[in-house]
Amino acid sequence: MSKKRKLPPAASPPLRALTENLHVHNSTLACAHSGCVACLYKILTPEISLDKAFTSVVQNCRPEMCPRCSSTSPPLSLFTRNDKVLTVGDGDLSFSQSLALNPNIDLTATVYEDLKTLNTVYGLEVVQSRMAELVSPTTVKFSVDATKLSSYFVSSRKNKFNKIVWNFPCTAEQKGQDGQNSQMDENKQMLQQFAEQCSEMMEEGEILVSHKTKPPYNQWDIVELMTTADTNSKIEYVGCFVFDKVNFPKYTNRKALDKKSFTMHDAVMYVFKFWTRLCRTLGVNWGFKCFENSSFWAILGYFLLQHLHSHHNVITSKTPECPVE
């Protein structure tokens, strides 16, 4: 009979819950509750994946191992009927393609690169397939710089958006690069310029920015950058939710100008309310209708992982603590 190996005592796992006002979609919660390791890791903090003693026993798995990947689950509905949505920096257009599954929104998809570059990197057939699905009323624009948005659109109230989305913002990098420490200052400046441009593109609504939360990305201070941008309007942080790729069926996360993907179990989408001086009293409400706060669920996820842990004849003295509100 094998003897159980006891891991050395360690601090409680940090829970990225109340401090970030993190929410988790119900479908992700249900999958995690059923024992899906990929979804459990999405709920827990990024720090848990740096705990080598723990992860050497309960290893994370490829996101494709989530049972929902093989199902035809509907896409996550972030928007409501008649929303005017702008996506920026959408590499291979796959995120916009996922959003376009909602036929009730007015979508404008933009890409930093030109069409020729996209065809070279991702292949003519792939790009044409994306474009074939992004048909009217969806508009696609190429060579659009997110820090100069107002220069690509005619300024009028009719052309204002009420939702702007940027997935995994990154400065223009060489193939396969992902903008880490060496480009941190450039990326911070880029995000602030983007926030300033949003004031030219919106009257009221929400700005959504998704990114990884593991180092060094947690050092970007995305919330502070977005809410302290020099604008005549007010950008207010509402909260964030776990970015579950499964909820966006057409989406493929890719590195800069590369077909290769990157790990994103630590990714979240930050939600900001945008108010002009005239619209602040209207009370835009991003209600997280399909989401639950993750403090309880992070603890539940940890205990479920501990359960899996014990199945490998390993016990641990870690005990999670409930964060104080």
Short mmCIF file of C-alpha atoms in Angstrom, two decimals:
data_model
loop_
_atom_site.label_atom_id
_atom_site.label_comp_id
_atom_site.label_asym_id
_atom_site.label_seq_id
_atom_site.Cartn_x
_atom_site.Cartn_y
_atom_site.Cartn_z
CA MET A 1 0.00 0.00 0.00
CA SER A 2 1.48 3.31 -1.07
CA LYS A 3 2.02 5.96 1.55
CA LYS A 4 0.43 9.35 1.01
CA ARG A 5 2.92 12.12 0.44
CA LYS A 6 2.13 15.30 2.33
CA LEU A 7 3.00 18.55 0.63
CA PRO A 8 4.62 21.29 2.72
CA PRO A 9 2.30 23.91 4.26
CA ALA A 10 1.58 26.89 2.07
CA ALA A 11 -0.48 30.03 2.18
CA SER A 12 -4.11 29.96 1.15
CA PRO A 13 -4.65 30.31 -2.60
CA PRO A 14 -5.52 33.89 -3.51
CA LEU A 15 -9.05 34.27 -4.85
CA ARG A 16 -9.48 36.89 -7.57
CA ALA A 17 -13.03 37.61 -6.52
CA LEU A 18 -14.23 40.61 -4.56
CA THR A 19 -11.06 42.63 -5.10
CA GLU A 20 -11.67 42.62 -8.86
CA ASN A 21 -15.45 42.21 -8.80
CA LEU A 22 -14.98 39.10 -10.92
CA HIS A 23 -17.98 37.24 -12.32
CA VAL A 24 -18.31 33.84 -13.96
CA HIS A 25 -20.87 32.86 -16.56
CA ASN A 26 -23.40 30.26 -15.45
CA SER A 27 -22.38 27.81 -18.19
CA THR A 28 -18.75 27.93 -17.03
CA LEU A 29 -19.82 27.41 -13.42
CA ALA A 30 -21.98 24.41 -14.27
CA CYS A 31 -19.13 22.84 -16.24
CA ALA A 32 -16.65 23.45 -13.42
CA HIS A 33 -19.11 22.04 -10.90
CA SER A 34 -19.33 18.87 -12.98
CA GLY A 35 -15.56 18.37 -12.57
CA CYS A 36 -14.14 19.90 -15.77
CA VAL A 37 -10.53 20.70 -14.85
CA ALA A 38 -10.16 23.26 -17.65
CA CYS A 39 -13.10 25.27 -16.28
CA LEU A 40 -11.98 24.89 -12.67
CA TYR A 41 -8.68 26.55 -13.56
CA LYS A 42 -10.56 29.41 -15.21
CA ILE A 43 -12.39 30.11 -11.94
CA LEU A 44 -9.32 29.99 -9.71
CA THR A 45 -6.70 32.70 -9.57
CA PRO A 46 -3.81 32.83 -12.03
CA GLU A 47 -1.48 32.35 -9.05
CA ILE A 48 -2.76 28.82 -8.55
CA SER A 49 -1.19 27.84 -11.87
CA LEU A 50 2.17 29.00 -10.50
CA ASP A 51 1.95 26.62 -7.54
CA LYS A 52 4.24 23.91 -8.89
CA ALA A 53 3.65 21.51 -6.00
CA PHE A 54 -0.07 21.61 -6.63
CA THR A 55 -0.16 21.67 -10.42
CA SER A 56 2.35 18.85 -10.73
CA VAL A 57 -0.36 16.61 -9.31
CA VAL A 58 -3.55 18.19 -10.61
CA GLN A 59 -2.47 19.37 -14.02
CA ASN A 60 -4.46 21.76 -16.13
CA CYS A 61 -5.53 20.45 -19.52
CA ARG A 62 -6.05 21.76 -23.02
CA PRO A 63 -9.20 23.91 -23.30
CA GLU A 64 -10.43 21.53 -26.00
CA MET A 65 -10.87 18.92 -23.26
CA CYS A 66 -13.85 20.85 -21.92
CA PRO A 67 -16.91 18.72 -22.79
CA ARG A 68 -18.72 21.80 -24.07
CA CYS A 69 -16.21 22.08 -26.93
CA SER A 70 -17.78 19.08 -28.63
CA SER A 71 -21.31 20.40 -28.24
CA THR A 72 -23.17 23.00 -30.26
CA SER A 73 -23.66 25.37 -27.36
CA PRO A 74 -25.00 28.81 -28.29
CA PRO A 75 -22.60 31.77 -28.17
CA LEU A 76 -22.54 34.05 -25.17
CA SER A 77 -24.89 36.97 -25.77
CA LEU A 78 -23.03 40.04 -24.57
CA PHE A 79 -25.27 42.50 -26.35
CA THR A 80 -28.90 43.39 -26.79
CA ARG A 81 -31.02 44.07 -29.85
CA ASN A 82 -29.91 47.02 -31.99
CA ASP A 83 -26.60 47.52 -30.19
CA LYS A 84 -23.99 49.23 -32.37
CA VAL A 85 -20.82 47.23 -31.70
CA LEU A 86 -17.25 48.01 -32.75
CA THR A 87 -14.47 45.42 -32.44
CA VAL A 88 -10.89 46.63 -32.76
CA GLY A 89 -7.64 44.77 -33.37
CA ASP A 90 -9.45 41.55 -34.24
CA GLY A 91 -6.47 39.69 -35.80
CA ASP A 92 -8.04 36.96 -37.92
CA LEU A 93 -11.63 38.25 -37.47
CA SER A 94 -12.67 35.11 -35.60
CA PHE A 95 -13.96 37.00 -32.54
CA SER A 96 -16.10 39.24 -34.71
CA GLN A 97 -17.27 36.13 -36.52
CA SER A 98 -18.44 34.75 -33.17
CA LEU A 99 -20.25 37.96 -32.25
CA ALA A 100 -21.91 38.02 -35.67
CA LEU A 101 -23.80 34.85 -34.70
CA ASN A 102 -26.11 37.29 -32.91
CA PRO A 103 -28.18 38.63 -35.82
CA ASN A 104 -29.70 41.48 -33.82
CA ILE A 105 -26.59 43.66 -33.48
CA ASP A 106 -25.08 46.21 -35.84
CA LEU A 107 -21.44 45.07 -35.94
CA THR A 108 -18.37 46.84 -37.33
CA ALA A 109 -15.24 44.69 -37.24
CA THR A 110 -11.80 46.27 -37.61
CA VAL A 111 -8.31 44.85 -38.04
CA TYR A 112 -4.97 46.61 -37.61
CA GLU A 113 -3.34 44.77 -40.53
CA ASP A 114 -4.28 45.14 -44.18
CA LEU A 115 -6.12 42.39 -46.07
CA LYS A 116 -2.99 41.26 -47.92
CA THR A 117 -1.15 40.64 -44.64
CA LEU A 118 -4.08 38.64 -43.24
CA ASN A 119 -4.18 36.46 -46.34
CA THR A 120 -0.43 35.81 -46.03
CA VAL A 121 -0.49 34.96 -42.31
CA TYR A 122 -3.74 32.99 -41.96
CA GLY A 123 -4.25 31.80 -45.51
CA LEU A 124 -6.56 33.07 -48.23
CA GLU A 125 -9.09 30.30 -47.68
CA VAL A 126 -9.43 31.00 -43.93
CA VAL A 127 -9.81 34.76 -44.41
CA GLN A 128 -12.33 34.34 -47.20
CA SER A 129 -14.32 31.95 -45.01
CA ARG A 130 -14.43 34.55 -42.22
CA MET A 131 -15.44 37.28 -44.64
CA ALA A 132 -18.19 35.12 -46.10
CA GLU A 133 -19.86 34.98 -42.68
CA LEU A 134 -19.32 38.65 -41.90
CA VAL A 135 -21.96 39.84 -44.33
CA SER A 136 -24.39 42.75 -44.14
CA PRO A 137 -25.27 44.34 -41.77
CA THR A 138 -21.72 43.63 -40.55
CA THR A 139 -19.02 45.99 -41.86
CA VAL A 140 -15.33 45.03 -42.01
CA LYS A 141 -12.51 47.60 -42.11
CA PHE A 142 -8.80 46.86 -42.49
CA SER A 143 -5.71 48.90 -41.52
CA VAL A 144 -7.49 50.51 -38.56
CA ASP A 145 -5.33 51.79 -35.68
CA ALA A 146 -7.20 51.58 -32.36
CA THR A 147 -5.36 54.67 -31.09
CA LYS A 148 -6.70 56.76 -34.00
CA LEU A 149 -10.25 55.43 -34.35
CA SER A 150 -11.88 58.79 -35.00
CA SER A 151 -9.87 59.24 -38.20
CA TYR A 152 -11.56 56.21 -39.82
CA PHE A 153 -15.19 57.14 -39.19
CA VAL A 154 -17.32 60.11 -40.15
CA SER A 155 -18.10 62.07 -37.02
CA SER A 156 -21.85 62.16 -36.52
CA ARG A 157 -24.32 61.05 -33.91
CA LYS A 158 -25.60 58.40 -36.32
CA ASN A 159 -22.15 56.78 -36.43
CA LYS A 160 -21.68 56.57 -32.67
CA PHE A 161 -21.23 53.11 -31.11
CA ASN A 162 -22.57 52.01 -27.76
CA LYS A 163 -20.27 48.98 -27.37
CA ILE A 164 -16.54 48.85 -28.16
CA VAL A 165 -14.58 45.61 -27.68
CA TRP A 166 -10.83 45.00 -27.79
CA ASN A 167 -9.67 41.43 -27.28
CA PHE A 168 -6.13 41.01 -25.91
CA PRO A 169 -4.73 44.40 -26.94
CA CYS A 170 -1.11 44.40 -27.96
CA THR A 171 1.18 46.78 -29.81
CA ALA A 172 2.21 45.79 -33.32
CA GLU A 173 4.77 43.03 -32.75
CA GLN A 174 6.82 40.76 -34.93
CA LYS A 175 5.41 37.35 -35.78
CA GLY A 176 4.72 35.22 -32.72
CA GLN A 177 5.50 37.93 -30.18
CA ASP A 178 2.96 38.76 -27.50
CA GLY A 179 4.04 42.08 -26.05
CA GLN A 180 5.39 41.28 -22.61
CA ASN A 181 7.90 43.13 -20.40
CA SER A 182 9.92 44.83 -23.13
CA GLN A 183 6.82 46.46 -24.60
CA MET A 184 4.94 47.17 -21.36
CA ASP A 185 5.25 50.96 -21.48
CA GLU A 186 4.23 51.04 -25.13
CA ASN A 187 1.20 48.88 -24.40
CA LYS A 188 0.14 51.08 -21.49
CA GLN A 189 0.38 54.19 -23.63
CA MET A 190 -1.56 52.46 -26.40
CA LEU A 191 -4.42 51.55 -24.04
CA GLN A 192 -4.71 55.10 -22.74
CA GLN A 193 -4.81 56.45 -26.28
CA PHE A 194 -7.50 53.90 -27.09
CA ALA A 195 -9.57 55.05 -24.11
CA GLU A 196 -9.25 58.65 -25.26
CA GLN A 197 -10.44 57.64 -28.72
CA CYS A 198 -13.50 55.92 -27.28
CA SER A 199 -14.72 59.34 -26.18
CA GLU A 200 -14.85 60.32 -29.84
CA MET A 201 -16.69 57.16 -30.86
CA MET A 202 -19.39 56.89 -28.18
CA GLU A 203 -22.02 58.90 -26.34
CA GLU A 204 -22.84 56.26 -23.77
CA GLY A 205 -22.43 52.53 -23.41
CA GLU A 206 -19.75 50.01 -22.49
CA ILE A 207 -16.11 49.39 -23.35
CA LEU A 208 -14.95 45.79 -23.00
CA VAL A 209 -11.26 44.89 -22.86
CA SER A 210 -10.09 41.31 -22.39
CA HIS A 211 -6.64 40.22 -21.31
CA LYS A 212 -4.60 37.69 -19.40
CA THR A 213 -4.06 38.27 -15.69
CA LYS A 214 -0.84 36.32 -15.05
CA PRO A 215 2.46 38.22 -14.83
CA PRO A 216 3.50 40.36 -16.57
CA TYR A 217 0.01 41.26 -17.81
CA ASN A 218 -1.29 41.94 -14.31
CA GLN A 219 1.29 44.76 -14.18
CA TRP A 220 -0.43 46.65 -16.99
CA ASP A 221 -2.97 48.08 -14.50
CA ILE A 222 -5.65 48.01 -17.17
CA VAL A 223 -8.39 49.34 -14.90
CA GLU A 224 -6.32 52.34 -13.86
CA LEU A 225 -5.19 53.04 -17.42
CA MET A 226 -8.72 53.02 -18.77
CA THR A 227 -10.30 55.06 -15.98
CA THR A 228 -7.62 57.76 -15.78
CA ALA A 229 -7.37 58.48 -19.50
CA ASP A 230 -7.49 62.16 -20.42
CA THR A 231 -11.00 62.51 -21.84
CA ASN A 232 -13.90 64.94 -21.52
CA SER A 233 -16.03 62.01 -20.48
CA LYS A 234 -16.01 59.56 -17.63
CA ILE A 235 -14.94 55.92 -17.97
CA GLU A 236 -15.98 53.93 -14.92
CA TYR A 237 -14.95 50.39 -14.05
CA VAL A 238 -17.91 48.05 -13.50
CA GLY A 239 -16.28 44.66 -13.03
CA CYS A 240 -14.88 41.77 -15.02
CA PHE A 241 -15.83 38.24 -15.94
CA VAL A 242 -13.96 35.07 -16.77
CA PHE A 243 -13.21 34.96 -20.49
CA ASP A 244 -14.35 31.47 -21.40
CA LYS A 245 -13.39 30.75 -24.99
CA VAL A 246 -16.04 28.02 -25.23
CA ASN A 247 -18.69 30.75 -25.00
CA PHE A 248 -17.44 32.20 -28.30
CA PRO A 249 -17.70 29.21 -30.68
CA LYS A 250 -15.96 30.75 -33.70
CA TYR A 251 -13.15 32.41 -31.79
CA THR A 252 -9.51 31.33 -32.11
CA ASN A 253 -6.98 33.10 -29.90
CA ARG A 254 -3.76 33.74 -31.78
CA LYS A 255 -0.40 35.37 -31.17
CA ALA A 256 0.55 38.46 -33.15
CA LEU A 257 0.68 37.69 -36.89
CA ASP A 258 0.86 33.97 -36.19
CA LYS A 259 -1.38 30.93 -36.44
CA LYS A 260 -0.18 29.74 -33.04
CA SER A 261 -2.47 30.19 -30.04
CA PHE A 262 -1.60 31.15 -26.47
CA THR A 263 -2.80 29.96 -23.07
CA MET A 264 -5.74 31.96 -21.76
CA HIS A 265 -7.23 30.12 -18.78
CA ASP A 266 -6.33 33.21 -16.72
CA ALA A 267 -8.08 35.65 -19.06
CA VAL A 268 -10.86 38.01 -18.02
CA MET A 269 -12.91 40.64 -19.81
CA TYR A 270 -12.97 44.02 -18.09
CA VAL A 271 -16.19 46.01 -18.38
CA PHE A 272 -16.25 49.81 -18.28
CA LYS A 273 -19.20 52.17 -18.39
CA PHE A 274 -18.74 55.15 -20.63
CA TRP A 275 -20.54 58.40 -19.77
CA THR A 276 -20.54 61.67 -21.65
CA ARG A 277 -21.31 64.77 -19.66
CA LEU A 278 -24.81 64.83 -21.14
CA CYS A 279 -25.54 61.16 -20.51
CA ARG A 280 -24.18 60.52 -17.02
CA THR A 281 -27.61 60.83 -15.43
CA LEU A 282 -29.13 58.17 -17.71
CA GLY A 283 -27.62 55.32 -15.69
CA VAL A 284 -26.13 52.77 -18.08
CA ASN A 285 -26.41 49.39 -16.38
CA TRP A 286 -24.24 46.43 -17.29
CA GLY A 287 -26.13 44.01 -15.08
CA PHE A 288 -24.18 40.73 -15.32
CA LYS A 289 -27.56 39.06 -15.82
CA CYS A 290 -26.10 35.66 -16.73
CA PHE A 291 -23.19 35.82 -14.32
CA GLU A 292 -22.47 34.99 -10.70
CA ASN A 293 -19.87 36.55 -8.45
CA SER A 294 -16.92 34.21 -8.23
CA SER A 295 -15.83 34.45 -4.59
CA PHE A 296 -17.94 31.48 -3.54
CA TRP A 297 -17.30 29.63 -6.77
CA ALA A 298 -13.56 30.11 -6.55
CA ILE A 299 -13.63 28.42 -3.16
CA LEU A 300 -15.84 25.65 -4.53
CA GLY A 301 -13.47 25.21 -7.46
CA TYR A 302 -10.54 24.94 -5.11
CA PHE A 303 -12.22 22.22 -3.07
CA LEU A 304 -13.11 20.31 -6.24
CA LEU A 305 -9.49 20.46 -7.32
CA GLN A 306 -8.52 19.27 -3.87
CA HIS A 307 -10.88 16.33 -4.39
CA LEU A 308 -9.09 15.46 -7.61
CA HIS A 309 -5.83 15.99 -5.76
CA SER A 310 -6.72 13.32 -3.19
CA HIS A 311 -7.40 10.82 -5.97
CA HIS A 312 -3.68 10.98 -6.76
CA ASN A 313 -2.74 9.85 -3.20
CA VAL A 314 -1.57 13.30 -2.28
CA ILE A 315 -2.92 15.47 0.48
CA THR A 316 -2.23 19.12 1.19
CA SER A 317 -2.55 21.33 4.21
CA LYS A 318 -3.81 24.31 2.21
CA THR A 319 -7.08 25.72 3.41
CA PRO A 320 -8.77 28.52 1.47
CA GLU A 321 -10.00 31.52 3.35
CA CYS A 322 -13.15 33.44 2.47
CA PRO A 323 -12.19 36.96 1.36
CA VAL A 324 -13.59 39.70 3.57
CA GLU A 325 -16.04 42.02 1.85
#
